[in-house]
Short mmCIF file of N, CA and C in Angstrom, two decimals:
data_model
loop_
_atom_site.label_atom_id
_atom_site.label_comp_id
_atom_site.label_asym_id
_atom_site.label_seq_id
_atom_site.Cartn_x
_atom_site.Cartn_y
_atom_site.Cartn_z
N MET A 1 -5.98 1.62 -0.36
CA MET A 1 -5.97 2.84 0.44
C MET A 1 -6.08 2.45 1.92
N CYS A 2 -5.28 3.11 2.72
CA CYS A 2 -5.33 2.89 4.16
C CYS A 2 -6.65 3.45 4.69
N GLN A 3 -7.40 2.63 5.39
CA GLN A 3 -8.69 3.05 5.92
C GLN A 3 -8.56 3.97 7.13
N VAL A 4 -7.35 4.13 7.64
CA VAL A 4 -7.14 4.99 8.80
C VAL A 4 -6.71 6.40 8.37
N CYS A 5 -5.66 6.48 7.52
CA CYS A 5 -5.12 7.80 7.18
C CYS A 5 -5.32 8.22 5.73
N GLY A 6 -5.74 7.28 4.85
CA GLY A 6 -5.98 7.62 3.46
C GLY A 6 -4.78 7.45 2.54
N PHE A 7 -3.65 6.95 3.06
CA PHE A 7 -2.47 6.71 2.22
C PHE A 7 -2.84 5.73 1.11
N VAL A 8 -2.40 6.02 -0.12
CA VAL A 8 -2.69 5.16 -1.26
C VAL A 8 -1.40 4.51 -1.74
N TYR A 9 -1.39 3.17 -1.80
CA TYR A 9 -0.25 2.45 -2.36
C TYR A 9 -0.36 2.49 -3.87
N ASP A 10 0.66 3.00 -4.53
CA ASP A 10 0.71 3.09 -5.98
C ASP A 10 1.62 1.99 -6.51
N GLN A 11 1.02 0.99 -7.12
CA GLN A 11 1.74 -0.17 -7.63
C GLN A 11 2.83 0.24 -8.62
N ALA A 12 2.56 1.22 -9.46
CA ALA A 12 3.54 1.64 -10.47
C ALA A 12 4.80 2.22 -9.81
N GLN A 13 4.62 2.93 -8.70
CA GLN A 13 5.76 3.55 -8.03
C GLN A 13 6.40 2.65 -6.99
N GLY A 14 5.61 1.73 -6.40
CA GLY A 14 6.13 0.91 -5.31
C GLY A 14 6.53 1.80 -4.15
N LEU A 15 7.38 1.27 -3.29
CA LEU A 15 7.92 2.04 -2.17
C LEU A 15 9.39 1.64 -2.02
N PRO A 16 10.25 2.10 -2.95
CA PRO A 16 11.66 1.68 -2.94
C PRO A 16 12.36 1.91 -1.61
N GLU A 17 12.00 2.98 -0.90
CA GLU A 17 12.64 3.27 0.39
C GLU A 17 12.29 2.22 1.44
N GLU A 18 11.25 1.41 1.16
CA GLU A 18 10.86 0.34 2.07
C GLU A 18 11.15 -1.04 1.48
N GLY A 19 11.90 -1.05 0.37
CA GLY A 19 12.27 -2.32 -0.25
C GLY A 19 11.22 -2.91 -1.16
N ILE A 20 10.23 -2.12 -1.55
CA ILE A 20 9.18 -2.59 -2.46
C ILE A 20 9.40 -1.92 -3.80
N ALA A 21 9.82 -2.72 -4.78
CA ALA A 21 10.21 -2.20 -6.10
C ALA A 21 9.00 -1.68 -6.88
N PRO A 22 9.23 -0.69 -7.75
CA PRO A 22 8.17 -0.23 -8.65
C PRO A 22 7.60 -1.42 -9.43
N GLY A 23 6.30 -1.43 -9.61
CA GLY A 23 5.64 -2.51 -10.33
C GLY A 23 5.20 -3.67 -9.44
N THR A 24 5.49 -3.60 -8.15
CA THR A 24 5.10 -4.66 -7.23
C THR A 24 3.60 -4.60 -6.99
N SER A 25 2.91 -5.71 -7.29
CA SER A 25 1.46 -5.73 -7.08
C SER A 25 1.14 -5.70 -5.59
N TRP A 26 -0.05 -5.28 -5.27
CA TRP A 26 -0.48 -5.22 -3.87
C TRP A 26 -0.41 -6.61 -3.24
N GLU A 27 -0.78 -7.61 -4.00
CA GLU A 27 -0.77 -8.98 -3.49
C GLU A 27 0.64 -9.42 -3.10
N ALA A 28 1.66 -8.87 -3.75
CA ALA A 28 3.05 -9.25 -3.49
C ALA A 28 3.69 -8.46 -2.34
N VAL A 29 3.00 -7.43 -1.87
CA VAL A 29 3.51 -6.67 -0.72
C VAL A 29 3.43 -7.59 0.50
N PRO A 30 4.51 -7.69 1.28
CA PRO A 30 4.52 -8.61 2.42
C PRO A 30 3.35 -8.35 3.40
N GLU A 31 2.81 -9.43 3.96
CA GLU A 31 1.69 -9.33 4.88
C GLU A 31 2.04 -8.55 6.15
N ASP A 32 3.33 -8.52 6.52
CA ASP A 32 3.73 -7.81 7.73
C ASP A 32 4.11 -6.35 7.46
N TRP A 33 3.90 -5.89 6.23
CA TRP A 33 4.17 -4.50 5.86
C TRP A 33 3.18 -3.60 6.60
N ALA A 34 3.61 -2.39 6.94
CA ALA A 34 2.75 -1.42 7.62
C ALA A 34 2.73 -0.10 6.85
N CYS A 35 1.64 0.62 6.96
CA CYS A 35 1.46 1.90 6.29
C CYS A 35 2.60 2.85 6.71
N PRO A 36 3.28 3.46 5.73
CA PRO A 36 4.38 4.37 6.07
C PRO A 36 3.91 5.68 6.71
N GLU A 37 2.64 5.99 6.58
CA GLU A 37 2.12 7.24 7.15
C GLU A 37 1.65 7.08 8.59
N CYS A 38 0.93 5.98 8.88
CA CYS A 38 0.34 5.86 10.21
C CYS A 38 0.68 4.55 10.93
N GLY A 39 1.35 3.62 10.23
CA GLY A 39 1.79 2.39 10.87
C GLY A 39 0.75 1.29 10.94
N MET A 40 -0.42 1.48 10.33
CA MET A 40 -1.44 0.45 10.37
C MET A 40 -1.04 -0.73 9.47
N ALA A 41 -1.58 -1.90 9.77
CA ALA A 41 -1.24 -3.13 9.06
C ALA A 41 -1.83 -3.16 7.65
N LYS A 42 -1.23 -3.99 6.80
CA LYS A 42 -1.74 -4.17 5.44
C LYS A 42 -3.22 -4.57 5.47
N ALA A 43 -3.63 -5.30 6.48
CA ALA A 43 -5.02 -5.73 6.61
C ALA A 43 -5.98 -4.55 6.77
N ASP A 44 -5.47 -3.39 7.15
CA ASP A 44 -6.31 -2.20 7.33
C ASP A 44 -6.46 -1.40 6.04
N PHE A 45 -5.99 -1.96 4.93
CA PHE A 45 -6.14 -1.32 3.63
C PHE A 45 -7.35 -1.91 2.90
N ALA A 46 -7.97 -1.11 2.06
CA ALA A 46 -9.07 -1.57 1.23
C ALA A 46 -8.79 -1.13 -0.20
N MET A 47 -9.19 -1.97 -1.14
CA MET A 47 -8.99 -1.63 -2.55
C MET A 47 -9.93 -0.49 -2.93
N GLU A 48 -9.39 0.49 -3.63
CA GLU A 48 -10.16 1.62 -4.12
C GLU A 48 -9.89 1.75 -5.61
N ARG A 49 -10.91 2.00 -6.38
CA ARG A 49 -10.74 2.19 -7.82
C ARG A 49 -10.28 3.62 -8.08
N LEU A 50 -9.13 3.74 -8.74
CA LEU A 50 -8.60 5.06 -9.09
C LEU A 50 -8.73 5.25 -10.59
N ASP A 51 -9.45 6.25 -10.99
CA ASP A 51 -9.65 6.50 -12.43
C ASP A 51 -8.75 7.60 -12.92
#
């Protein structure tokens, strides 16, 4: 989850419009990727448990 805007990356869905295929793990998302909602860096994301 983005710590700035709350955007949640869903591994099952990926982000095909950004070249990230469904099923792509968070670890495999490029380090230079930025949040599609607010533009913050991948480093500004924190793992959140979704039940």
